[in-house]
Amino acid sequence: MLSDRRPILLANARIVDPSRDLDFPGDLLIADGVIREAKKGIGAGGVPEGTEVIDCRGKVVAPGLVDMRAFVGEPGESHRETLASASQAAAAGGVTTIICQPNTSPAIDDPATVDFVLRRARDTAIVRVHPMAALTKGLEGKEMTEIGLLKAAGAVAFTDGVKSVTNAQVMRRALTYARDFEALIVHHTEDPDLTGDGVMNEGEFAARLGLLGIPKAAETVLLERDIRLVALAGGRYHAASVTCGESLDELRHAKEGGLDVTASVSINHLTLNENDIGPYRTFLKLAPPLRAEDDRKLLVEALAEGLIDVVMSDHNPQDVEVKRLPFAEAAAGAIGLETMLVAGLRLVHSGEVELVTLLRAMSTRPAERLGLPGGSLRPGAAADVIVVDLDTPWVLDPAELKSKCKNTPFDEARLTGRVTRTIVGGRTVYEYV
């Protein structure tokens, strides 16, 4: 339920602001939809009349998450997810801004469809929603869209979703054209010819299961090509989902060369590996696929050192008709809006990643890369804030998730930590009771 917009004091909290690399005990005051102060002793010094005081003793207060890659089924596929249901799931997971993908029906490839999504979100969503627009018309990889018009309509970046642009000339032209508008190109690097009929990571485990594998080269070949095209054409480029050590080598080389290149990793690839597929669990069939444990560890190390810029949910709801099939025939994808943060806390509890580093990759960096407000607790910043209990143990029951589809890879997983309150624009939109 949406609360009113009276002032809120989050008292006695552990304040974590990754935008300023701060982690300290204190209070946070919210008024008129923005953050007023974040420091020790606000409550003792007096607060505005009518302020709602919330005791956050033992809890973390942090910026709301900005999920850079989530599929929402509107327009055309609302049986999978609606903007309303996605926003409810997001709020429960601490996500205050959803960046939705253009692979809808029809694709988000013209200004009218961008406007439809924005209007629909204003009417039905309880968190902020921004669309990425298609990079090529109809997501066909042949002719680029009107990037300038789409950006003016409200598109925050340009991508073909889970499809890759295999034509290098089209990609070069898109990078060149987007450069003039300072638009961000987000690309799913998975060569369809190398992927072929593969359904999981190529290797010994796939052979034992009798399943066709997808080589890591399917990712690295396109990523290396894209980086060379960025060097040639300029422009702002973001790799949508890196999954292996070889891709990290390419990314490091690009950054050391001064190119405007960043990358995301999904929470699934940070916390799961190919062995979790076990007895053909289709909820763990993803695109790109889960890799080996060595690659997962390298991704975690890259996140900890800052080589990986963004952690996203890769939220991709699929209904039972396309998931309750033999593994090779099942659709790829898993939901993740509601579990992105709590799954990431596994890395914090194990000591592999600092909390401030995880929150930076889930809030500050995606907001900065997309040019959006959020990801900060600075005075004057938009009051998109979450309260997190790091220590609550629980077992995930898919039936309790707010997404329309329940294809979570964390089905019945033991988790520690959960979001207890989500505030968007100074209003409480979710509270765990």
GROMACS .gro file of C-alpha atoms in nm:
model
  433
    1MET     CA    1   0.000   0.000   0.000
    2LEU     CA    2   0.125   0.350  -0.086
    3SER     CA    3   0.175   0.566   0.222
    4ASP     CA    4   0.130   0.941   0.237
    5ARG     CA    5   0.423   1.172   0.177
    6ARG     CA    6   0.474   1.309   0.525
    7PRO     CA    7   0.836   1.336   0.646
    8ILE     CA    8   1.007   1.011   0.743
    9LEU     CA    9   1.294   0.966   0.989
   10LEU     CA   10   1.479   0.637   0.962
   11ALA     CA   11   1.644   0.632   1.304
   12ASN     CA   12   1.929   0.434   1.461
   13ALA     CA   13   2.029   0.271   1.131
   14ARG     CA   14   2.348   0.163   0.966
   15ILE     CA   15   2.366   0.414   0.679
   16VAL     CA   16   2.537   0.283   0.365
   17ASP     CA   17   2.580   0.533   0.082
   18PRO     CA   18   2.788   0.379  -0.199
   19SER     CA   19   2.786   0.707  -0.397
   20ARG     CA   20   3.014   0.855  -0.130
   21ASP     CA   21   3.168   0.531  -0.003
   22LEU     CA   22   3.011   0.590   0.339
   23ASP     CA   23   2.912   0.331   0.600
   24PHE     CA   24   2.825   0.472   0.943
   25PRO     CA   25   2.563   0.457   1.223
   26GLY     CA   26   2.310   0.738   1.205
   27ASP     CA   27   1.969   0.866   1.098
   28LEU     CA   28   1.817   0.958   0.761
   29LEU     CA   29   1.553   1.230   0.722
   30ILE     CA   30   1.323   1.235   0.419
   31ALA     CA   31   1.088   1.524   0.340
   32ASP     CA   32   0.907   1.646   0.026
   33GLY     CA   33   1.029   1.347  -0.173
   34VAL     CA   34   1.399   1.412  -0.123
   35ILE     CA   35   1.668   1.324   0.128
   36ARG     CA   36   1.724   1.608   0.372
   37GLU     CA   37   2.003   1.476   0.593
   38ALA     CA   38   2.197   1.160   0.666
   39LYS     CA   39   2.402   1.187   0.981
   40LYS     CA   40   2.419   1.098   1.349
   41GLY     CA   41   2.175   1.250   1.595
   42ILE     CA   42   1.904   1.392   1.368
   43GLY     CA   43   1.632   1.252   1.593
   44ALA     CA   44   1.785   1.410   1.903
   45GLY     CA   45   1.796   1.749   1.735
   46GLY     CA   46   1.428   1.763   1.650
   47VAL     CA   47   1.236   1.679   1.336
   48PRO     CA   48   0.946   1.843   1.150
   49GLU     CA   49   0.603   1.808   1.307
   50GLY     CA   50   0.414   1.503   1.184
   51THR     CA   51   0.730   1.310   1.094
   52GLU     CA   52   0.691   0.932   1.085
   53VAL     CA   53   0.974   0.795   1.298
   54ILE     CA   54   1.085   0.441   1.213
   55ASP     CA   55   1.330   0.263   1.440
   56CYS     CA   56   1.584   0.090   1.213
   57ARG     CA   57   1.804  -0.044   1.490
   58GLY     CA   58   2.003  -0.340   1.357
   59LYS     CA   59   1.910  -0.263   0.996
   60VAL     CA   60   2.081  -0.108   0.695
   61VAL     CA   61   1.947   0.200   0.516
   62ALA     CA   62   2.071   0.229   0.158
   63PRO     CA   63   1.975   0.375  -0.180
   64GLY     CA   64   1.704   0.189  -0.370
   65LEU     CA   65   1.829  -0.049  -0.639
   66VAL     CA   66   1.830   0.033  -1.010
   67ASP     CA   67   1.778  -0.288  -1.208
   68MET     CA   68   1.932  -0.237  -1.550
   69ARG     CA   69   1.785  -0.543  -1.723
   70ALA     CA   70   1.432  -0.669  -1.665
   71PHE     CA   71   1.172  -0.802  -1.906
   72VAL     CA   72   0.819  -0.676  -1.850
   73GLY     CA   73   0.542  -0.814  -2.069
   74GLU     CA   74   0.365  -0.491  -2.160
   75PRO     CA   75   0.283  -0.435  -2.437
   76GLY     CA   76   0.165  -0.767  -2.575
   77GLU     CA   77   0.275  -1.030  -2.325
   78SER     CA   78   0.101  -0.936  -2.005
   79HIS     CA   79   0.037  -1.305  -1.928
   80ARG     CA   80   0.408  -1.321  -1.835
   81GLU     CA   81   0.434  -0.995  -1.641
   82THR     CA   82   0.267  -0.657  -1.621
   83LEU     CA   83   0.415  -0.327  -1.517
   84ALA     CA   84   0.197  -0.348  -1.207
   85SER     CA   85   0.310  -0.698  -1.104
   86ALA     CA   86   0.674  -0.628  -1.192
   87SER     CA   87   0.669  -0.315  -0.979
   88GLN     CA   88   0.521  -0.503  -0.684
   89ALA     CA   89   0.798  -0.763  -0.713
   90ALA     CA   90   1.059  -0.491  -0.750
   91ALA     CA   91   0.942  -0.306  -0.439
   92ALA     CA   92   0.955  -0.628  -0.237
   93GLY     CA   93   1.311  -0.680  -0.356
   94GLY     CA   94   1.432  -0.327  -0.287
   95VAL     CA   95   1.434  -0.223  -0.654
   96THR     CA   96   1.308   0.134  -0.686
   97THR     CA   97   1.384   0.174  -1.059
   98ILE     CA   98   1.318  -0.086  -1.330
   99ILE     CA   99   1.482  -0.058  -1.671
  100CYS     CA  100   1.256  -0.264  -1.897
  101GLN     CA  101   1.364  -0.432  -2.218
  102PRO     CA  102   1.226  -0.366  -2.569
  103ASN     CA  103   1.160  -0.728  -2.673
  104THR     CA  104   0.783  -0.694  -2.629
  105SER     CA  105   0.500  -0.738  -2.879
  106PRO     CA  106   0.528  -0.501  -3.057
  107ALA     CA  107   0.891  -0.417  -2.989
  108ILE     CA  108   0.966  -0.082  -2.831
  109ASP     CA  109   1.111   0.061  -3.151
  110ASP     CA  110   0.912   0.382  -3.206
  111PRO     CA  111   0.836   0.688  -2.989
  112ALA     CA  112   0.467   0.598  -2.954
  113THR     CA  113   0.550   0.267  -2.786
  114VAL     CA  114   0.801   0.437  -2.555
  115ASP     CA  115   0.526   0.682  -2.459
  116PHE     CA  116   0.281   0.396  -2.400
  117VAL     CA  117   0.519   0.225  -2.156
  118LEU     CA  118   0.586   0.547  -1.967
  119ARG     CA  119   0.216   0.634  -1.942
  120ARG     CA  120   0.121   0.280  -1.842
  121ALA     CA  121   0.392   0.279  -1.574
  122ARG     CA  122   0.270   0.612  -1.433
  123ASP     CA  123  -0.080   0.468  -1.406
  124THR     CA  124  -0.004   0.122  -1.264
  125ALA     CA  125   0.350   0.091  -1.126
  126ILE     CA  126   0.458   0.174  -0.771
  127VAL     CA  127   0.829   0.209  -0.858
  128ARG     CA  128   1.002   0.410  -1.129
  129VAL     CA  129   1.005   0.251  -1.475
  130HIS     CA  130   1.223   0.353  -1.770
  131PRO     CA  131   1.229   0.170  -2.104
  132MET     CA  132   1.525   0.082  -2.317
  133ALA     CA  133   1.433   0.112  -2.684
  134ALA     CA  134   1.522  -0.128  -2.963
  135LEU     CA  135   1.859  -0.076  -3.128
  136THR     CA  136   1.732  -0.211  -3.462
  137LYS     CA  137   1.384  -0.204  -3.612
  138GLY     CA  138   1.178  -0.503  -3.509
  139LEU     CA  139   1.485  -0.637  -3.323
  140GLU     CA  140   1.590  -0.787  -3.657
  141GLY     CA  141   1.948  -0.662  -3.652
  142LYS     CA  142   1.926  -0.508  -3.998
  143GLU     CA  143   1.829  -0.141  -3.976
  144MET     CA  144   1.892   0.081  -3.677
  145THR     CA  145   1.607   0.270  -3.513
  146GLU     CA  146   1.565   0.647  -3.485
  147ILE     CA  147   1.788   0.680  -3.180
  148GLY     CA  148   1.749   1.056  -3.147
  149LEU     CA  149   1.369   1.050  -3.156
  150LEU     CA  150   1.350   0.754  -2.920
  151LYS     CA  151   1.581   0.919  -2.670
  152ALA     CA  152   1.375   1.237  -2.685
  153ALA     CA  153   1.064   1.027  -2.616
  154GLY     CA  154   1.219   0.889  -2.297
  155ALA     CA  155   1.428   0.584  -2.386
  156VAL     CA  156   1.728   0.563  -2.151
  157ALA     CA  157   1.941   0.328  -2.364
  158PHE     CA  158   1.927   0.112  -2.677
  159THR     CA  159   1.940  -0.266  -2.703
  160ASP     CA  160   1.795  -0.558  -2.892
  161GLY     CA  161   1.723  -0.736  -2.566
  162VAL     CA  162   1.828  -1.101  -2.577
  163LYS     CA  163   1.915  -1.079  -2.947
  164SER     CA  164   2.261  -0.993  -3.075
  165VAL     CA  165   2.340  -0.768  -3.369
  166THR     CA  166   2.564  -0.993  -3.573
  167ASN     CA  167   2.615  -0.751  -3.862
  168ALA     CA  168   2.928  -0.555  -3.775
  169GLN     CA  169   2.845  -0.272  -4.015
  170VAL     CA  170   2.505  -0.220  -3.852
  171MET     CA  171   2.667  -0.212  -3.508
  172ARG     CA  172   2.935   0.031  -3.622
  173ARG     CA  173   2.673   0.267  -3.768
  174ALA     CA  174   2.463   0.244  -3.452
  175LEU     CA  175   2.762   0.329  -3.231
  176THR     CA  176   2.854   0.622  -3.456
  177TYR     CA  177   2.499   0.757  -3.469
  178ALA     CA  178   2.438   0.706  -3.097
  179ARG     CA  179   2.760   0.892  -3.017
  180ASP     CA  180   2.612   1.217  -3.150
  181PHE     CA  181   2.324   1.185  -2.902
  182GLU     CA  182   2.542   1.056  -2.616
  183ALA     CA  183   2.315   0.751  -2.617
  184LEU     CA  184   2.419   0.426  -2.450
  185ILE     CA  185   2.429   0.107  -2.657
  186VAL     CA  186   2.362  -0.206  -2.449
  187HIS     CA  187   2.443  -0.529  -2.631
  188HIS     CA  188   2.370  -0.894  -2.558
  189THR     CA  189   2.690  -1.064  -2.672
  190GLU     CA  190   2.595  -1.417  -2.774
  191ASP     CA  191   2.675  -1.520  -3.131
  192PRO     CA  192   2.370  -1.720  -3.250
  193ASP     CA  193   2.577  -1.923  -3.497
  194LEU     CA  194   2.815  -2.040  -3.224
  195THR     CA  195   2.529  -2.089  -2.982
  196GLY     CA  196   2.348  -2.308  -3.233
  197ASP     CA  197   2.119  -2.558  -3.063
  198GLY     CA  198   2.316  -2.544  -2.738
  199VAL     CA  199   2.120  -2.524  -2.414
  200MET     CA  200   2.384  -2.501  -2.139
  201ASN     CA  201   2.754  -2.433  -2.085
  202GLU     CA  202   2.977  -2.647  -2.305
  203GLY     CA  203   3.191  -2.885  -2.102
  204GLU     CA  204   3.208  -3.210  -1.911
  205PHE     CA  205   2.887  -3.152  -1.717
  206ALA     CA  206   2.684  -3.091  -2.033
  207ALA     CA  207   2.832  -3.408  -2.184
  208ARG     CA  208   2.732  -3.610  -1.877
  209LEU     CA  209   2.377  -3.477  -1.902
  210GLY     CA  210   2.366  -3.550  -2.273
  211LEU     CA  211   2.289  -3.186  -2.357
  212LEU     CA  212   2.435  -2.972  -2.635
  213GLY     CA  213   2.673  -2.708  -2.501
  214ILE     CA  214   2.729  -2.340  -2.575
  215PRO     CA  215   3.099  -2.245  -2.589
  216LYS     CA  216   3.226  -1.939  -2.406
  217ALA     CA  217   3.356  -1.819  -2.742
  218ALA     CA  218   2.995  -1.744  -2.840
  219GLU     CA  219   3.019  -1.456  -2.594
  220THR     CA  220   3.380  -1.349  -2.627
  221VAL     CA  221   3.388  -1.338  -3.009
  222LEU     CA  222   3.108  -1.079  -3.019
  223LEU     CA  223   3.238  -0.888  -2.716
  224GLU     CA  224   3.585  -0.853  -2.870
  225ARG     CA  225   3.430  -0.742  -3.200
  226ASP     CA  226   3.217  -0.483  -3.022
  227ILE     CA  227   3.514  -0.343  -2.832
  228ARG     CA  228   3.708  -0.306  -3.156
  229LEU     CA  229   3.408  -0.127  -3.308
  230VAL     CA  230   3.392   0.110  -3.010
  231ALA     CA  231   3.760   0.190  -3.068
  232LEU     CA  232   3.680   0.253  -3.435
  233ALA     CA  233   3.353   0.444  -3.405
  234GLY     CA  234   3.358   0.584  -3.054
  235GLY     CA  235   3.037   0.593  -2.856
  236ARG     CA  236   2.914   0.463  -2.522
  237TYR     CA  237   2.892   0.086  -2.492
  238HIS     CA  238   2.768  -0.152  -2.223
  239ALA     CA  239   2.797  -0.531  -2.235
  240ALA     CA  240   2.460  -0.658  -2.117
  241SER     CA  241   2.571  -0.978  -1.944
  242VAL     CA  242   2.926  -1.111  -1.914
  243THR     CA  243   2.965  -1.464  -1.781
  244CYS     CA  244   3.323  -1.588  -1.813
  245GLY     CA  245   3.685  -1.510  -1.740
  246GLU     CA  246   3.776  -1.454  -2.105
  247SER     CA  247   3.517  -1.175  -2.129
  248LEU     CA  248   3.669  -1.012  -1.823
  249ASP     CA  249   4.006  -1.006  -1.998
  250GLU     CA  250   3.849  -0.823  -2.294
  251LEU     CA  251   3.673  -0.582  -2.062
  252ARG     CA  252   3.990  -0.503  -1.870
  253HIS     CA  253   4.179  -0.439  -2.194
  254ALA     CA  254   3.906  -0.200  -2.314
  255LYS     CA  255   3.903  -0.001  -1.992
  256GLU     CA  256   4.280   0.021  -1.978
  257GLY     CA  257   4.264   0.155  -2.334
  258GLY     CA  258   4.038   0.440  -2.223
  259LEU     CA  259   3.728   0.325  -2.410
  260ASP     CA  260   3.382   0.417  -2.280
  261VAL     CA  261   3.295   0.052  -2.210
  262THR     CA  262   3.116  -0.093  -1.907
  263ALA     CA  263   2.953  -0.426  -1.830
  264SER     CA  264   2.684  -0.598  -1.626
  265VAL     CA  265   2.670  -0.941  -1.470
  266SER     CA  266   2.348  -1.108  -1.361
  267ILE     CA  267   2.295  -1.210  -1.000
  268ASN     CA  268   2.244  -1.565  -1.127
  269HIS     CA  269   2.594  -1.588  -1.273
  270LEU     CA  270   2.743  -1.446  -0.952
  271THR     CA  271   2.574  -1.690  -0.717
  272LEU     CA  272   2.506  -2.007  -0.922
  273ASN     CA  273   2.700  -2.232  -1.156
  274GLU     CA  274   2.628  -2.504  -1.411
  275ASN     CA  275   2.624  -2.776  -1.144
  276ASP     CA  276   2.313  -2.618  -0.991
  277ILE     CA  277   2.120  -2.738  -1.295
  278GLY     CA  278   2.143  -3.080  -1.129
  279PRO     CA  279   1.868  -3.314  -1.252
  280TYR     CA  280   1.768  -3.097  -1.551
  281ARG     CA  281   1.617  -2.809  -1.350
  282THR     CA  282   1.469  -2.589  -1.621
  283PHE     CA  283   1.440  -2.285  -1.391
  284LEU     CA  284   1.820  -2.268  -1.426
  285LYS     CA  285   1.816  -2.269  -1.805
  286LEU     CA  286   1.936  -1.918  -1.884
  287ALA     CA  287   2.069  -1.718  -2.178
  288PRO     CA  288   2.364  -1.682  -2.159
  289PRO     CA  289   2.398  -2.010  -1.968
  290LEU     CA  290   2.537  -2.062  -1.621
  291ARG     CA  291   2.911  -2.128  -1.644
  292ALA     CA  292   3.160  -2.333  -1.446
  293GLU     CA  293   3.247  -2.256  -1.084
  294ASP     CA  294   3.587  -2.113  -1.186
  295ASP     CA  295   3.413  -1.855  -1.404
  296ARG     CA  296   3.170  -1.768  -1.125
  297LYS     CA  297   3.458  -1.703  -0.888
  298LEU     CA  298   3.629  -1.481  -1.145
  299LEU     CA  299   3.309  -1.279  -1.185
  300VAL     CA  300   3.287  -1.229  -0.809
  301GLU     CA  301   3.650  -1.116  -0.796
  302ALA     CA  302   3.585  -0.875  -1.084
  303LEU     CA  303   3.288  -0.729  -0.898
  304ALA     CA  304   3.493  -0.688  -0.581
  305GLU     CA  305   3.771  -0.502  -0.765
  306GLY     CA  306   3.531  -0.281  -0.963
  307LEU     CA  307   3.596  -0.426  -1.308
  308ILE     CA  308   3.229  -0.529  -1.327
  309ASP     CA  309   3.023  -0.211  -1.311
  310VAL     CA  310   2.664  -0.332  -1.268
  311VAL     CA  311   2.480  -0.625  -1.112
  312MET     CA  312   2.132  -0.677  -1.257
  313SER     CA  313   1.848  -0.925  -1.208
  314ASP     CA  314   1.802  -1.037  -1.571
  315HIS     CA  315   1.436  -1.076  -1.473
  316ASN     CA  316   1.272  -1.292  -1.742
  317PRO     CA  317   0.936  -1.442  -1.640
  318GLN     CA  318   0.827  -1.758  -1.823
  319ASP     CA  319   0.501  -1.939  -1.760
  320VAL     CA  320   0.466  -2.308  -1.679
  321GLU     CA  321   0.375  -2.405  -2.035
  322VAL     CA  322   0.725  -2.321  -2.158
  323LYS     CA  323   0.918  -2.424  -1.845
  324ARG     CA  324   0.765  -2.763  -1.762
  325LEU     CA  325   0.927  -2.923  -2.064
  326PRO     CA  326   1.240  -3.133  -2.121
  327PHE     CA  327   1.546  -2.915  -2.054
  328ALA     CA  328   1.645  -2.885  -2.420
  329GLU     CA  329   1.294  -2.768  -2.516
  330ALA     CA  330   1.222  -2.535  -2.225
  331ALA     CA  331   1.241  -2.158  -2.266
  332ALA     CA  332   1.541  -1.982  -2.116
  333GLY     CA  333   1.499  -1.729  -1.838
  334ALA     CA  334   1.435  -1.679  -1.467
  335ILE     CA  335   1.265  -1.415  -1.256
  336GLY     CA  336   1.490  -1.206  -1.035
  337LEU     CA  337   1.353  -0.868  -0.932
  338GLU     CA  338   1.251  -0.991  -0.588
  339THR     CA  339   1.565  -1.196  -0.519
  340MET     CA  340   1.847  -0.988  -0.671
  341LEU     CA  341   1.958  -0.825  -0.348
  342VAL     CA  342   1.900  -1.116  -0.110
  343ALA     CA  343   2.088  -1.353  -0.340
  344GLY     CA  344   2.371  -1.100  -0.358
  345LEU     CA  345   2.388  -1.093   0.021
  346ARG     CA  346   2.525  -1.447   0.000
  347LEU     CA  347   2.847  -1.291  -0.131
  348VAL     CA  348   2.849  -1.039   0.154
  349HIS     CA  349   2.791  -1.300   0.424
  350SER     CA  350   3.067  -1.520   0.278
  351GLY     CA  351   3.311  -1.227   0.285
  352GLU     CA  352   3.368  -1.230  -0.091
  353VAL     CA  353   3.223  -0.881  -0.154
  354GLU     CA  354   3.180  -0.578   0.071
  355LEU     CA  355   2.822  -0.460   0.122
  356VAL     CA  356   2.902  -0.112  -0.008
  357THR     CA  357   3.052  -0.267  -0.324
  358LEU     CA  358   2.743  -0.477  -0.390
  359LEU     CA  359   2.510  -0.183  -0.335
  360ARG     CA  360   2.721   0.040  -0.559
  361ALA     CA  361   2.687  -0.208  -0.845
  362MET     CA  362   2.312  -0.241  -0.788
  363SER     CA  363   2.228   0.127  -0.740
  364THR     CA  364   2.491   0.397  -0.790
  365ARG     CA  365   2.665   0.268  -1.102
  366PRO     CA  366   2.356   0.182  -1.307
  367ALA     CA  367   2.201   0.518  -1.217
  368GLU     CA  368   2.519   0.697  -1.323
  369ARG     CA  369   2.558   0.497  -1.645
  370LEU     CA  370   2.199   0.567  -1.749
  371GLY     CA  371   2.198   0.929  -1.634
  372LEU     CA  372   1.913   0.871  -1.390
  373PRO     CA  373   1.850   1.007  -1.040
  374GLY     CA  374   1.899   0.760  -0.759
  375GLY     CA  375   2.175   0.548  -0.618
  376SER     CA  376   2.269   0.805  -0.356
  377LEU     CA  377   2.179   0.925  -0.007
  378ARG     CA  378   2.322   1.274  -0.059
  379PRO     CA  379   2.109   1.560   0.071
  380GLY     CA  380   1.880   1.671  -0.211
  381ALA     CA  381   1.882   1.332  -0.385
  382ALA     CA  382   1.553   1.165  -0.474
  383ALA     CA  383   1.420   0.977  -0.172
  384ASP     CA  384   1.442   0.628  -0.321
  385VAL     CA  385   1.554   0.435  -0.013
  386ILE     CA  386   1.546   0.080   0.120
  387VAL     CA  387   1.573  -0.066   0.468
  388VAL     CA  388   1.738  -0.408   0.485
  389ASP     CA  389   1.766  -0.660   0.767
  390LEU     CA  390   2.089  -0.842   0.683
  391ASP     CA  391   2.045  -1.127   0.929
  392THR     CA  392   1.690  -1.262   0.891
  393PRO     CA  393   1.703  -1.629   0.779
  394TRP     CA  394   1.421  -1.756   0.559
  395VAL     CA  395   1.336  -2.013   0.295
  396LEU     CA  396   1.204  -1.888  -0.037
  397ASP     CA  397   0.856  -2.009  -0.123
  398PRO     CA  398   0.782  -1.932  -0.492
  399ALA     CA  399   0.410  -1.910  -0.418
  400GLU     CA  400   0.476  -1.600  -0.207
  401LEU     CA  401   0.661  -1.412  -0.482
  402LYS     CA  402   0.477  -1.120  -0.638
  403SER     CA  403   0.574  -1.186  -1.001
  404LYS     CA  404   0.304  -1.340  -1.219
  405CYS     CA  405   0.543  -1.623  -1.311
  406LYS     CA  406   0.730  -1.826  -1.049
  407ASN     CA  407   1.033  -1.950  -1.244
  408THR     CA  408   1.292  -1.864  -0.979
  409PRO     CA  409   1.627  -2.043  -0.966
  410PHE     CA  410   1.616  -1.994  -0.587
  411ASP     CA  411   1.311  -2.218  -0.536
  412GLU     CA  412   1.319  -2.333  -0.170
  413ALA     CA  413   1.665  -2.181  -0.124
  414ARG     CA  414   1.783  -2.087   0.226
  415LEU     CA  415   1.851  -1.714   0.228
  416THR     CA  416   1.972  -1.468   0.491
  417GLY     CA  417   1.857  -1.108   0.485
  418ARG     CA  418   1.554  -0.937   0.335
  419VAL     CA  419   1.416  -0.595   0.249
  420THR     CA  420   1.181  -0.467   0.520
  421ARG     CA  421   1.083  -0.132   0.368
  422THR     CA  422   1.102   0.032   0.025
  423ILE     CA  423   1.052   0.406  -0.020
  424VAL     CA  424   1.008   0.567  -0.363
  425GLY     CA  425   0.996   0.944  -0.393
  426GLY     CA  426   0.943   0.977  -0.019
  427ARG     CA  427   0.650   0.733  -0.003
  428THR     CA  428   0.661   0.385   0.146
  429VAL     CA  429   0.553   0.145  -0.129
  430TYR     CA  430   0.645  -0.180   0.046
  431GLU     CA  431   0.673  -0.291   0.406
  432TYR     CA  432   0.752  -0.642   0.525
  433VAL     CA  433   0.543  -0.729   0.824
   0.00000   0.00000   0.00000
